[in-house]
Short mmCIF file of C-alpha atoms and ligand atoms in Angstrom, two decimals:
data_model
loop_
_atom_site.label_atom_id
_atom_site.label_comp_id
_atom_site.label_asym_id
_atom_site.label_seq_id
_atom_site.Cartn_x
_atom_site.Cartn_y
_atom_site.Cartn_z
CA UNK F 1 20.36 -0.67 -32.62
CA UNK F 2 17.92 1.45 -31.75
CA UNK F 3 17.66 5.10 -33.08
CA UNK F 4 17.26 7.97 -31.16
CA UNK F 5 15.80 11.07 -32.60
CA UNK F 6 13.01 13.45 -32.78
CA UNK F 7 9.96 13.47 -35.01
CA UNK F 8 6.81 15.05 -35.28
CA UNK F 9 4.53 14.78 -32.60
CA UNK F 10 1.54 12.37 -33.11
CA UNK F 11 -1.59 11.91 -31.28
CA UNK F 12 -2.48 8.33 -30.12
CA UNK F 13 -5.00 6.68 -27.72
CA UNK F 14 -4.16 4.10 -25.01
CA UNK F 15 -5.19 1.20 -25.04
CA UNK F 16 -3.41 -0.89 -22.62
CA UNK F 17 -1.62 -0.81 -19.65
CA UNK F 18 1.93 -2.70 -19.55
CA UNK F 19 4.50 -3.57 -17.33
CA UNK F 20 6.65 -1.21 -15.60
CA UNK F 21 3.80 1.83 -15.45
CA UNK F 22 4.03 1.84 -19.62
CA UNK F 23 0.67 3.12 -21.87
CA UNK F 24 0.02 1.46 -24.68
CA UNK F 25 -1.71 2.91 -27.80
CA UNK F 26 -1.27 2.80 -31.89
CA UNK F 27 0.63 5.09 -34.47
CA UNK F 28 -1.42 5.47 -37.20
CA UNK F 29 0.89 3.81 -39.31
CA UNK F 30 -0.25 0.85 -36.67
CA UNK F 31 3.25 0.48 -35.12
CA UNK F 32 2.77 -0.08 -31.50
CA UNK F 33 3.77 3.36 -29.40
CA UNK F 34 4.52 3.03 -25.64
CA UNK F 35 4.13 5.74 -23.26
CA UNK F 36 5.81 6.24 -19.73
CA UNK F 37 3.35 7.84 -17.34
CA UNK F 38 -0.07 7.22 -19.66
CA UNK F 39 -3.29 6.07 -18.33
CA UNK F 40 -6.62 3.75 -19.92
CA UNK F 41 -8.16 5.34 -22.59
CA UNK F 42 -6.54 9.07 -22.37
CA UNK F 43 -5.70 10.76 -25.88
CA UNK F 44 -2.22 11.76 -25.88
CA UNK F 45 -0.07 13.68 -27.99
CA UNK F 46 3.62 12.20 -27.55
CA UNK F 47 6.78 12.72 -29.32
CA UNK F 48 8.50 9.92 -30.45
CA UNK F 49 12.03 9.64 -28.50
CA UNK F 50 13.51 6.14 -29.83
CA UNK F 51 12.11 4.06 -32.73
CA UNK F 52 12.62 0.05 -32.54
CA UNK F 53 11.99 -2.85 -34.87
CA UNK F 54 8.60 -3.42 -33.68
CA UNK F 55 7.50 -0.48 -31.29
CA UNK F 56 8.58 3.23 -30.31
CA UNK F 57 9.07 4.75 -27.24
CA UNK F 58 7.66 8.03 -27.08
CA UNK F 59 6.90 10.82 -23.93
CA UNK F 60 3.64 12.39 -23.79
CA UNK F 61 3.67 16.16 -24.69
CA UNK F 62 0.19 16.95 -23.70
CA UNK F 63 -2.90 15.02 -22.03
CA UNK F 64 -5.53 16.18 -24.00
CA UNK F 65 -8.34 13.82 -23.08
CA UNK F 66 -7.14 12.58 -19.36
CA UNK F 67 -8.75 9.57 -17.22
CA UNK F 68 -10.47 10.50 -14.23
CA UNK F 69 -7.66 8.84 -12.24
CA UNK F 70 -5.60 11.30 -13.31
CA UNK F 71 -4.32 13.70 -10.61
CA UNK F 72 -1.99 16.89 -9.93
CA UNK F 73 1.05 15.00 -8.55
CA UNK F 74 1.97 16.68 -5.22
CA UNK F 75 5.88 17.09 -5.65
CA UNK F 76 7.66 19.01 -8.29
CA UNK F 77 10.49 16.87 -8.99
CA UNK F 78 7.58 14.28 -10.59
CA UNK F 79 8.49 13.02 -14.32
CA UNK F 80 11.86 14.67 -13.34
CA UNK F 81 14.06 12.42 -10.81
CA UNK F 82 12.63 8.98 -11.80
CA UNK F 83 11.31 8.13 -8.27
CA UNK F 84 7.58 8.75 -8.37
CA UNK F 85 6.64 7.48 -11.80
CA UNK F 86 2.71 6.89 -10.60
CA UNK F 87 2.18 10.08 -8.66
CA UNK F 88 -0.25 11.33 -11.36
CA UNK F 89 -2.22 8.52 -10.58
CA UNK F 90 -4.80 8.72 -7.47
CA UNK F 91 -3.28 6.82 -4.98
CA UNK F 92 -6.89 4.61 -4.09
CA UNK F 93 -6.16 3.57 -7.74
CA UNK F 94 -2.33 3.01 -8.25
CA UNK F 95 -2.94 -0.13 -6.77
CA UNK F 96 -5.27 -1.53 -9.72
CA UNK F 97 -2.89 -1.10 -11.76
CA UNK F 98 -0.24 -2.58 -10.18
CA UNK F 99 -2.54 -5.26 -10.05
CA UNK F 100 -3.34 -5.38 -13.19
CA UNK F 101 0.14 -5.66 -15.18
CA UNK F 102 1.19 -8.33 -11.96
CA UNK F 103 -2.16 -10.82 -13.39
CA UNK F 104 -0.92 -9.89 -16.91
CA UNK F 105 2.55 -11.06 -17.00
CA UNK F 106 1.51 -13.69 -15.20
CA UNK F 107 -1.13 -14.57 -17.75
CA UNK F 108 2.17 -13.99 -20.60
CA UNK F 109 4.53 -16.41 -18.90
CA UNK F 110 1.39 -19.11 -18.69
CA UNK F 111 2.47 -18.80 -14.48
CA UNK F 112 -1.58 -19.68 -13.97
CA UNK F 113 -4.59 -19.68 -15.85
CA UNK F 114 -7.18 -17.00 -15.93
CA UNK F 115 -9.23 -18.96 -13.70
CA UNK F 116 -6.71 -20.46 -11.34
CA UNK F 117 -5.65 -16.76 -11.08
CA UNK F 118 -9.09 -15.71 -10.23
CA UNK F 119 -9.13 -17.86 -7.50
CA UNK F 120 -6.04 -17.61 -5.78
CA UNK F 121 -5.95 -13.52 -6.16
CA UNK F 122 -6.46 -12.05 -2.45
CA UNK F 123 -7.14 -8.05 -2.23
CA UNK F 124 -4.32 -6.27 -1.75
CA UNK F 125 -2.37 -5.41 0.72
CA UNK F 126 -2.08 -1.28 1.62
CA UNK F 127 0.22 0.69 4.39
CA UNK F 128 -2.08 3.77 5.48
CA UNK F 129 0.36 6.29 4.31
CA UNK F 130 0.91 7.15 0.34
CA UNK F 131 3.93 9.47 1.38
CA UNK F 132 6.86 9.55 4.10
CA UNK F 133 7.21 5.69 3.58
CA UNK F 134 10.66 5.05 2.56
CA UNK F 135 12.77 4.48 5.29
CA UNK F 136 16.07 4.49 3.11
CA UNK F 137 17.25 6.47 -0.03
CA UNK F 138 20.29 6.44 -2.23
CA UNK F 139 21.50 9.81 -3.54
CA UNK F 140 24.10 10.14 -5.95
CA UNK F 141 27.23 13.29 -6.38
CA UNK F 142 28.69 13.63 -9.49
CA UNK F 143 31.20 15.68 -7.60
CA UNK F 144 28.65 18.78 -8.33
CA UNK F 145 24.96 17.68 -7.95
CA UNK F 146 23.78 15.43 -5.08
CA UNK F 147 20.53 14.13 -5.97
CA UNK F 148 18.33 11.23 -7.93
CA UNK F 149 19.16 9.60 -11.53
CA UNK F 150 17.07 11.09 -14.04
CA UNK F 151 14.90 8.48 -15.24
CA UNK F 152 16.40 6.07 -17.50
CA UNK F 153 19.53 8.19 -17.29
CA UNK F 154 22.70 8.56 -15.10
CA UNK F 155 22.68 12.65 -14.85
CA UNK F 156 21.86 13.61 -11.62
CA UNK F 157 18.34 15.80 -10.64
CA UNK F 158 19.27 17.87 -7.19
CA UNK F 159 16.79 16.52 -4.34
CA UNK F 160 16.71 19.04 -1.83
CA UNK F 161 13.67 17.48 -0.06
CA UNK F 162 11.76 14.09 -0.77
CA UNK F 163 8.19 13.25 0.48
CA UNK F 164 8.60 9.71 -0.06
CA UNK F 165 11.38 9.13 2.75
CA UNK F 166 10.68 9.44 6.27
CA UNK F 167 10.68 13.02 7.92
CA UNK F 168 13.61 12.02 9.67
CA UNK F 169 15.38 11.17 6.51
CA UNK F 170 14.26 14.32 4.82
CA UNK F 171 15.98 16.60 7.27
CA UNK F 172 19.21 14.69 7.02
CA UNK F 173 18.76 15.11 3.27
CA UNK F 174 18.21 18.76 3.77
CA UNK F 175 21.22 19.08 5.86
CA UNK F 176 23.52 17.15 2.79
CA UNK F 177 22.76 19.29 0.30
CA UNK F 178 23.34 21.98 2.21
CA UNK F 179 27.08 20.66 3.06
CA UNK F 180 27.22 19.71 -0.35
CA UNK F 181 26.46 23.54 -1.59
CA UNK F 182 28.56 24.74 0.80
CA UNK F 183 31.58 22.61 0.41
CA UNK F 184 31.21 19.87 -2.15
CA UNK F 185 31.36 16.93 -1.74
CA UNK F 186 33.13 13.57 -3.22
CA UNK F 187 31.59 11.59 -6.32
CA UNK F 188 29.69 8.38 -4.76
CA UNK F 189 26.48 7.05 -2.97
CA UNK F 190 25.03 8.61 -0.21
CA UNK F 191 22.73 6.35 1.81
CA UNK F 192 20.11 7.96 4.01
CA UNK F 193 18.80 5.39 6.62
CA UNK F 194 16.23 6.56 9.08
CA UNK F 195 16.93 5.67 12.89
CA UNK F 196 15.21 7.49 15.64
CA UNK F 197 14.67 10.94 14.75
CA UNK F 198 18.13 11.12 12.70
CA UNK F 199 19.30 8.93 10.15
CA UNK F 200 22.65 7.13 9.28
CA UNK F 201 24.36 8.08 6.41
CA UNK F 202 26.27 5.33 4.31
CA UNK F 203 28.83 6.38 2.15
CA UNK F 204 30.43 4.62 -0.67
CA UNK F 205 32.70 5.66 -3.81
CA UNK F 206 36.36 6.08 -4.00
CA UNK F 207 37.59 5.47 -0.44
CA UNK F 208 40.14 7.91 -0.63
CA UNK F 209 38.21 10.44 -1.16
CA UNK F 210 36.63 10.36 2.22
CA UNK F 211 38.58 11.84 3.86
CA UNK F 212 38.06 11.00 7.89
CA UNK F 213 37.82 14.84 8.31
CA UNK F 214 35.12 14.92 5.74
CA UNK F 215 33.33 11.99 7.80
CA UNK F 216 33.90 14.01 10.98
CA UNK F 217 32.05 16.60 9.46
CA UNK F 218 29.29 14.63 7.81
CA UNK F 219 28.83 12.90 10.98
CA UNK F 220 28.38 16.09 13.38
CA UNK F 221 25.25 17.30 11.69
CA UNK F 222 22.87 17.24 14.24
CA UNK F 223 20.43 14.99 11.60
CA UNK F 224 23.00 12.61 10.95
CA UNK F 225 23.94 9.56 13.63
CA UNK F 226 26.92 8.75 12.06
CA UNK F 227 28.64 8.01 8.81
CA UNK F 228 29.62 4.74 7.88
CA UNK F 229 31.88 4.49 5.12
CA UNK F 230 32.61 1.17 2.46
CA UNK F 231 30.09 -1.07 3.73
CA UNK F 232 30.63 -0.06 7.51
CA UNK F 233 34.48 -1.31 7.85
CA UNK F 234 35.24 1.76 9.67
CA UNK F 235 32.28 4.55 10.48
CA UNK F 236 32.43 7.91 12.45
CA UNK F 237 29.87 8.41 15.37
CA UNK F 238 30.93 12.06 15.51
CA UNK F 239 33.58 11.72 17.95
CA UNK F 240 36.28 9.66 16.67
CA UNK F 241 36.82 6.69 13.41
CA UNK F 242 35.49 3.96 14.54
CA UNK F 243 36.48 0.03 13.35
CA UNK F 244 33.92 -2.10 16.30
CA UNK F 245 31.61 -3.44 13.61
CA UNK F 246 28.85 -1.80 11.52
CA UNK F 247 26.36 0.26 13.32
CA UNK F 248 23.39 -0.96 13.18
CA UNK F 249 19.03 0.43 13.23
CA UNK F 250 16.17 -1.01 14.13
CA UNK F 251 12.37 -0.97 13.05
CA UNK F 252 9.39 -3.32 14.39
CA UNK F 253 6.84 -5.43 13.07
CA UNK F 254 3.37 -6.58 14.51
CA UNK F 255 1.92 -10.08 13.01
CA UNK F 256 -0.72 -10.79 14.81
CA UNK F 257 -1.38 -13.84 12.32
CA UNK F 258 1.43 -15.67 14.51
CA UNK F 259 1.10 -14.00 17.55
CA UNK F 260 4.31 -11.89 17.81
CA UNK F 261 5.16 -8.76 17.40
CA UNK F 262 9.22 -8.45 16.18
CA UNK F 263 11.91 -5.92 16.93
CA UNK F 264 14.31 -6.55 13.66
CA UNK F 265 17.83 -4.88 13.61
CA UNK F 266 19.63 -4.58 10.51
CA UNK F 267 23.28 -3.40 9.76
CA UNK F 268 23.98 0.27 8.12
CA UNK F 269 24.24 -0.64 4.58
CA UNK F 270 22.69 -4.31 4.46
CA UNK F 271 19.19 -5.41 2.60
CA UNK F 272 16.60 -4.17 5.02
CA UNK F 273 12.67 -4.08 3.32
CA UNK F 274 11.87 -0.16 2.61
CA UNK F 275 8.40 0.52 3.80
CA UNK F 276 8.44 -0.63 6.98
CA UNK F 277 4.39 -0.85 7.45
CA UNK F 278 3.76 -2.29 4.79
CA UNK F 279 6.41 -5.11 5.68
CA UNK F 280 4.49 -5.36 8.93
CA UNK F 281 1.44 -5.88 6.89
CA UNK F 282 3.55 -8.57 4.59
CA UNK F 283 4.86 -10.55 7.47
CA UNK F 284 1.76 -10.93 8.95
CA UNK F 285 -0.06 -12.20 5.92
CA UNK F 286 2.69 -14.87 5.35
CA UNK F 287 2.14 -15.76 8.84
CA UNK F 288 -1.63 -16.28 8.05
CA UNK F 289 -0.59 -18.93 5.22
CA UNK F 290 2.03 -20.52 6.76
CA UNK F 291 -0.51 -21.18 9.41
CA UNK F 292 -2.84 -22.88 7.17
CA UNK F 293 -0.23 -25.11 5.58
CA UNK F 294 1.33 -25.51 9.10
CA UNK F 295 4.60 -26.99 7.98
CA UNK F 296 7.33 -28.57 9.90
CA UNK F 297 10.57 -27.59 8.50
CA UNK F 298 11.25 -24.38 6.18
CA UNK F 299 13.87 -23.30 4.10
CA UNK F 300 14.28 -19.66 3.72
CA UNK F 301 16.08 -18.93 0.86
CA UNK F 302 17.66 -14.68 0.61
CA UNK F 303 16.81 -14.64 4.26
CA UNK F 304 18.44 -11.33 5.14
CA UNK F 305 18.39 -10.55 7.99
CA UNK F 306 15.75 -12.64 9.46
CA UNK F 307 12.82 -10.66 8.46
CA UNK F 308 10.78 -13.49 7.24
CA UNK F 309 12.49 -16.54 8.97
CA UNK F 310 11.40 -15.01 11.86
CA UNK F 311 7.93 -15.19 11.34
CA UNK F 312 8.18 -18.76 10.16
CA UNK F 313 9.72 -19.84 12.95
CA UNK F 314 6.86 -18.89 14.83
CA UNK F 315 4.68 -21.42 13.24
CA UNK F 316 7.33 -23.89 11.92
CA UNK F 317 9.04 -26.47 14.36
CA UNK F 318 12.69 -26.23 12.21
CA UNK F 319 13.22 -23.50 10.20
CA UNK F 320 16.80 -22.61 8.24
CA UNK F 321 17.77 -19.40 6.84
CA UNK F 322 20.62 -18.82 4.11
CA UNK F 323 22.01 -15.45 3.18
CA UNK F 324 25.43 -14.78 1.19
CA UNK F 325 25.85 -11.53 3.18
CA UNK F 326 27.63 -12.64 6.41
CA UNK F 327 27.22 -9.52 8.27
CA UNK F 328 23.23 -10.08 7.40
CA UNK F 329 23.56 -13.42 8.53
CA UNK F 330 25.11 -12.17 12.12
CA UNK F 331 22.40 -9.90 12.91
CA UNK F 332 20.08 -12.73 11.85
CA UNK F 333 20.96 -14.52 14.36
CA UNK F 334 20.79 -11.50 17.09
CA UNK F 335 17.34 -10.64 15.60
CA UNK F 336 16.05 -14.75 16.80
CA UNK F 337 17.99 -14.50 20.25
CA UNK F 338 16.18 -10.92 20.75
CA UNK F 339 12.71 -12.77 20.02
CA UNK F 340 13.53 -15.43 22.06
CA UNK F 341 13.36 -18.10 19.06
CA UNK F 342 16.25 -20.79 19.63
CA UNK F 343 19.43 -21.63 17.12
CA UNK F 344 18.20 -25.14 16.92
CA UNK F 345 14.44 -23.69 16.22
CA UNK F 346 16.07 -21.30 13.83
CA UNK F 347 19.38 -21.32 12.14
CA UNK F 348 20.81 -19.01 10.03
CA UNK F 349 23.85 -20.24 7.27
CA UNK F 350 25.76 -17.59 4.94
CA UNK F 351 25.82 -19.11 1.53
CA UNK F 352 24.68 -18.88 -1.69
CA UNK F 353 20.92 -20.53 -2.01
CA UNK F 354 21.53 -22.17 -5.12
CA UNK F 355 24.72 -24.11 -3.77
CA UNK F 356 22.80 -24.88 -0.30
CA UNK F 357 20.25 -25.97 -1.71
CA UNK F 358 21.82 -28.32 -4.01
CA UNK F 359 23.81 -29.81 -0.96
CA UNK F 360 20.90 -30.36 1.36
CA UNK F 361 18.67 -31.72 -1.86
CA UNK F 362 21.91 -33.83 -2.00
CA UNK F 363 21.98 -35.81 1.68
CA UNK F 364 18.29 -35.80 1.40
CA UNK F 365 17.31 -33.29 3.20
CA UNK F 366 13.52 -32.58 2.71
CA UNK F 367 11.49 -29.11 3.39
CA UNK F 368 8.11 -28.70 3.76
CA UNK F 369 7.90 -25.24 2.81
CA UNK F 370 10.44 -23.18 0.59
CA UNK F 371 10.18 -19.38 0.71
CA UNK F 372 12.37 -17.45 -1.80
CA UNK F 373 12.83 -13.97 -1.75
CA UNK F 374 15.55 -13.01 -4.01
CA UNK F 375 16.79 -9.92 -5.56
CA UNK F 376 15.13 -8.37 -8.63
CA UNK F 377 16.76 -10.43 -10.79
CA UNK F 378 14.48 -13.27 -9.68
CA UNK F 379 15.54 -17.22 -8.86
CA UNK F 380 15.73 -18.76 -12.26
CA UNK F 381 19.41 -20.39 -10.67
CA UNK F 382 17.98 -21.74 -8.16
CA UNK F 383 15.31 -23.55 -9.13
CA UNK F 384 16.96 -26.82 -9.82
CA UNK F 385 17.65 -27.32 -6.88
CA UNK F 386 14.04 -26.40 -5.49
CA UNK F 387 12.87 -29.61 -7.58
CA UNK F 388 15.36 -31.73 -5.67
CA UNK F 389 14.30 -31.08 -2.48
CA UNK F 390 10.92 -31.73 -3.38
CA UNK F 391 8.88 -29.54 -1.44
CA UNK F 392 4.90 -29.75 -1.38
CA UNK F 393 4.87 -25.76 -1.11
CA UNK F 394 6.91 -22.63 -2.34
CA UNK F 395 6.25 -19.34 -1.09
CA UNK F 396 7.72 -16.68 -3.78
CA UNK F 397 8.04 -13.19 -2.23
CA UNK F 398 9.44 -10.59 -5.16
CA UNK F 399 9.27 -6.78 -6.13
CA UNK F 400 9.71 -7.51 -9.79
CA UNK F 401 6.38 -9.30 -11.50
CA UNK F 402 8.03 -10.16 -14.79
CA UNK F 403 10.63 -12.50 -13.16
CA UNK F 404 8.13 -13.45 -10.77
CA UNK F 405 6.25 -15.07 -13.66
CA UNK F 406 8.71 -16.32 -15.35
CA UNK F 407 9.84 -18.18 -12.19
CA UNK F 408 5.97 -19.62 -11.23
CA UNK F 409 5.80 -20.69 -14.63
CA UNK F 410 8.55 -22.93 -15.02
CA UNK F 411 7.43 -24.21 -11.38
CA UNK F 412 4.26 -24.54 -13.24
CA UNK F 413 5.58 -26.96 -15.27
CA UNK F 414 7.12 -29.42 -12.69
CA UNK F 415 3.55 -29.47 -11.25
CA UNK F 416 2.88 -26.84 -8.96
CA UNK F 417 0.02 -24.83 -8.50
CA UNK F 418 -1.01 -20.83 -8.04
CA UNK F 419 -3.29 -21.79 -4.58
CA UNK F 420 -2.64 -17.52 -3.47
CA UNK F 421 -1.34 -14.56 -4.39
CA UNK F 422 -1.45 -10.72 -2.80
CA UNK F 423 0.16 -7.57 -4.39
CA UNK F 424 1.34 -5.27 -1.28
CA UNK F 425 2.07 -1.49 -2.07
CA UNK F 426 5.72 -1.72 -0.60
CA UNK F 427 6.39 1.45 -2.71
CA UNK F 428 3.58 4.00 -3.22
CA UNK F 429 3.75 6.36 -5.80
CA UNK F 430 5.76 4.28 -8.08
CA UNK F 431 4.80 1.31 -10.59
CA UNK F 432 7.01 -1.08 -8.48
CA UNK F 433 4.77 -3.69 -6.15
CA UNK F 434 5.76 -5.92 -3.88
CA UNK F 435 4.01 -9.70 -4.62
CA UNK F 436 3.69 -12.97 -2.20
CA UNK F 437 2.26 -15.73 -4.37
CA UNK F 438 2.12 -19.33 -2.66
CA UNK F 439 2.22 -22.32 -5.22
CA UNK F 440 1.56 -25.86 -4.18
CA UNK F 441 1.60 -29.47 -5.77
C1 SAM V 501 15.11 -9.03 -1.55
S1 SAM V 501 16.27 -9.29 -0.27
C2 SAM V 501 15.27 -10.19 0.88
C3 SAM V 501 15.77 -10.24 2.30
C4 SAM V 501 14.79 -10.72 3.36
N1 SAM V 501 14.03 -11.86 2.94
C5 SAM V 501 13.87 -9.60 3.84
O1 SAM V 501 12.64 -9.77 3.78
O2 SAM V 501 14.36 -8.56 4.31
C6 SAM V 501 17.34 -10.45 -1.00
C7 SAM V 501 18.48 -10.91 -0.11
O3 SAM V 501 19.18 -11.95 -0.81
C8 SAM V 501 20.58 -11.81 -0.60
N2 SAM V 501 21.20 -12.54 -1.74
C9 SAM V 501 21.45 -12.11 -2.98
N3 SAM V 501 21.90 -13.12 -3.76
C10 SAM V 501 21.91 -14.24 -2.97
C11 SAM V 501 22.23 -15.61 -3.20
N4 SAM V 501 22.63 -16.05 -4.39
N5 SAM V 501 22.08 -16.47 -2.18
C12 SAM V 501 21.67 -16.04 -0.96
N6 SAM V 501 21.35 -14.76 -0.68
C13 SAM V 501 21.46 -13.87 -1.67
C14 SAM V 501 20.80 -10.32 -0.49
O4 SAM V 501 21.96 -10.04 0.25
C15 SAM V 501 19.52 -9.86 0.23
O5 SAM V 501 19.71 -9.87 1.62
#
């Protein structure tokens, strides 16, 4: 168990950078000390805030030799509300590290050797904007407070306004709170999802406490489209309940690498990539490999709705998506009929990878080309099945480098390869970073 308490402050120098936006640097008693929000080579002085077996975890109480990296971060709620844990990092250098910890846990899990790293490393990818990027939030009400987790924590830090999210977003946001300090509102999630120049809201907690004059209230502020409520069952456009399917938002993406340029729809509430540049940007640079390795049939694997199937289908002659969220899967399929790609050039199946893939690795079903793109948690289920089907290429797209690694190395040992990987800043301002990394045998 670890113990939780507080202890004189001590003054430490890092040493190291670590995953998840972690400092590391020495107690003098040597125990290792890690640091949220530390940078190469500053002097600290922290205070120890939990002491384990073999480390602490401690917070810095004052910078007193900083890196020149170091900046003022530009919003208040920074170190508060757990969202932008590298904002006192210049932005032209959050990406290094990123990159950095990415090559070292892939170093850790043995995913590729120094040199085969080297190699296959392309420069990273970067949207042009460091703020007003995130086209969807999740705020949380206690009942009281409407705003972000604290980090590492479940009590709630009030967001009145947010320069990560979209402008559009941000007024809606603006607009909650208000309701929410004027009448309260229900304990649950409030999703913000920018559409136009409004925003949807999504709402989710106990049902019953949603009242459908609450929603008719929600939904006629003038920044909100409409409120959708458990998933998008039934949503209010303002007028009236609704029950004729979950609304739905669009956003667009140019890949010139494959010669397209996509209009992608997603449902109110389903998995839709947050940063929608830098998705563009992402698309089109798995366009430029799939060109090179110019397959013939693809499996895409946490296919959502389409976002990536899309863009192999392009360059692919057969290409099969599987999702386990049918309502994903649906506008999947609208997504390929709006670009004019065919159900028999691209299908779409709801299902859960692992399972599909085991059944099509059993009637012999053979892929060129795998990509996997699976939650945080990574695709240690489903690989198994991967080595059935035998494919000469896997393209891993994840937002979590630890299981990333751990992943590529165990492909690592049934013989394939690192042959490219490219960090893209999917979420500026925070440690997370989005990672393609293509492995062959
Ligand atoms: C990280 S998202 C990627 C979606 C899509 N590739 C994109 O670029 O927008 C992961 C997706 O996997 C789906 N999912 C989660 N577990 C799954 C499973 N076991 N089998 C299939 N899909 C799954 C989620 O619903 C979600 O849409």
């Amino acid at each position: 168990m670890p113990r939780t308490f507080s202890s004189p402050d001590c003054e430490i120098v890092i040493d190291k950078l670590v995953g998840r936006g972690k400092g590391l640097g020495r107690r003098q008693d040597g125990k290792v000390v890690l640091v949220a929000g530390a940078l190469l080579g500053e002097r600290l002085r922290v205070r120890v805030t939990q002491e384990q077996r073999d480390y602490v975890l401690a917070e810095i109480v004052e910078v007193l030799d900083p890196a020149a990296d170091r900046v003022a971060p530009a919003c208040p709620l920074t170190g508060e509300c757990g969202g932008c844990d590298f904002a006192h990092i210049d932005w032209a250098r959050q990406l290094v590290y990123k990159q950095a910890a990415l090559h070292e846990q892939i170093l850790r899990f043995q995913a590729a050797p120094a040199v085969e790293l080297a190699v296959a490393a392309e420069p990273p990818l970067a949207p042009a904007s460091a703020w007003r990027w995130r086209c969807r939030v999740r705020m949380h009400c206690d009942g009281r407070k409407l705003g972000l987790y604290r980090r590492h924590s479940h009590a709630i830090v009030p967001v009145t306004r947010c320069r990560q999210v979209k402008v559009s977003v941000d007024r809606a946001l603006a607009a909650l709170q208000a309701m929410a300090a004027e009448q309260g509102l229900p304990a649950g999630d409030y999703e913000l999802v920018a559409s136009g120049d409004g925003a949807w809201l999504a709402v989710s907690g106990q049902g019953r406490c949603f009242a459908d004059r609450l929603l008719a209230d929600l939904a006629s502020l003038p920044q909100v489209r409409g409120v959708s409520l458990r998933g998008g069952r039934r949503w209010h456009d303002g007028q009236q309940m609704r029950a004729d399917g979950p609304p739905s938002y669009s956003y667009q993406a140019a890949c010139p690498s494959v010669g397209r340029r996509l209009l992608l729809r997603q449902w109110v509430g389903g998995f839709c990539q947050v940063n929608w540049e830098a998705n563009a940007l992402m698309l089109d640079r798995i366009g430029s490999w799939l060109q090179e390795l110019s397959p013939s049939r693809v499996l895409d694997c946490f296919c959502g709705n389409g976002n990536i199937s899309l863009v192999a289908a392009a360059v692919a002659d057969r290409v099969l998506g599987v999702e386990s969220d049918p309502r994903s899967v649906r506008q999947a399929r609208l997504n390929g009929r709006q670009a004019g790609i065919s159900a028999s050039r691209c299908r779409f199946v709801v299902g859960r990878s692992e399972a599909v893939a085991r059944r099509l690795a059993a009637k012999g079903e053979r892929f060129d080309c795998v990509i996997v793109d699976p939650p945080r948690r990574g695709c240690r289920w489903l690989l198994p099945a991967l080595a059935d089907l035998d494919c000469r290429a896997v393209l891993l797209v994840s937002c979590d480098p630890a299981t990333l690694a751990r992943d590529m190395g165990t492909l690592r040992r049934w013989g394939y390869r690192l042959a490219r990987l490219c960090a893209v800043d999917m979420f500026p301002q925070t440690h997370h970073v989005e990672t393609l990394a293509l492995l062959r045998r």
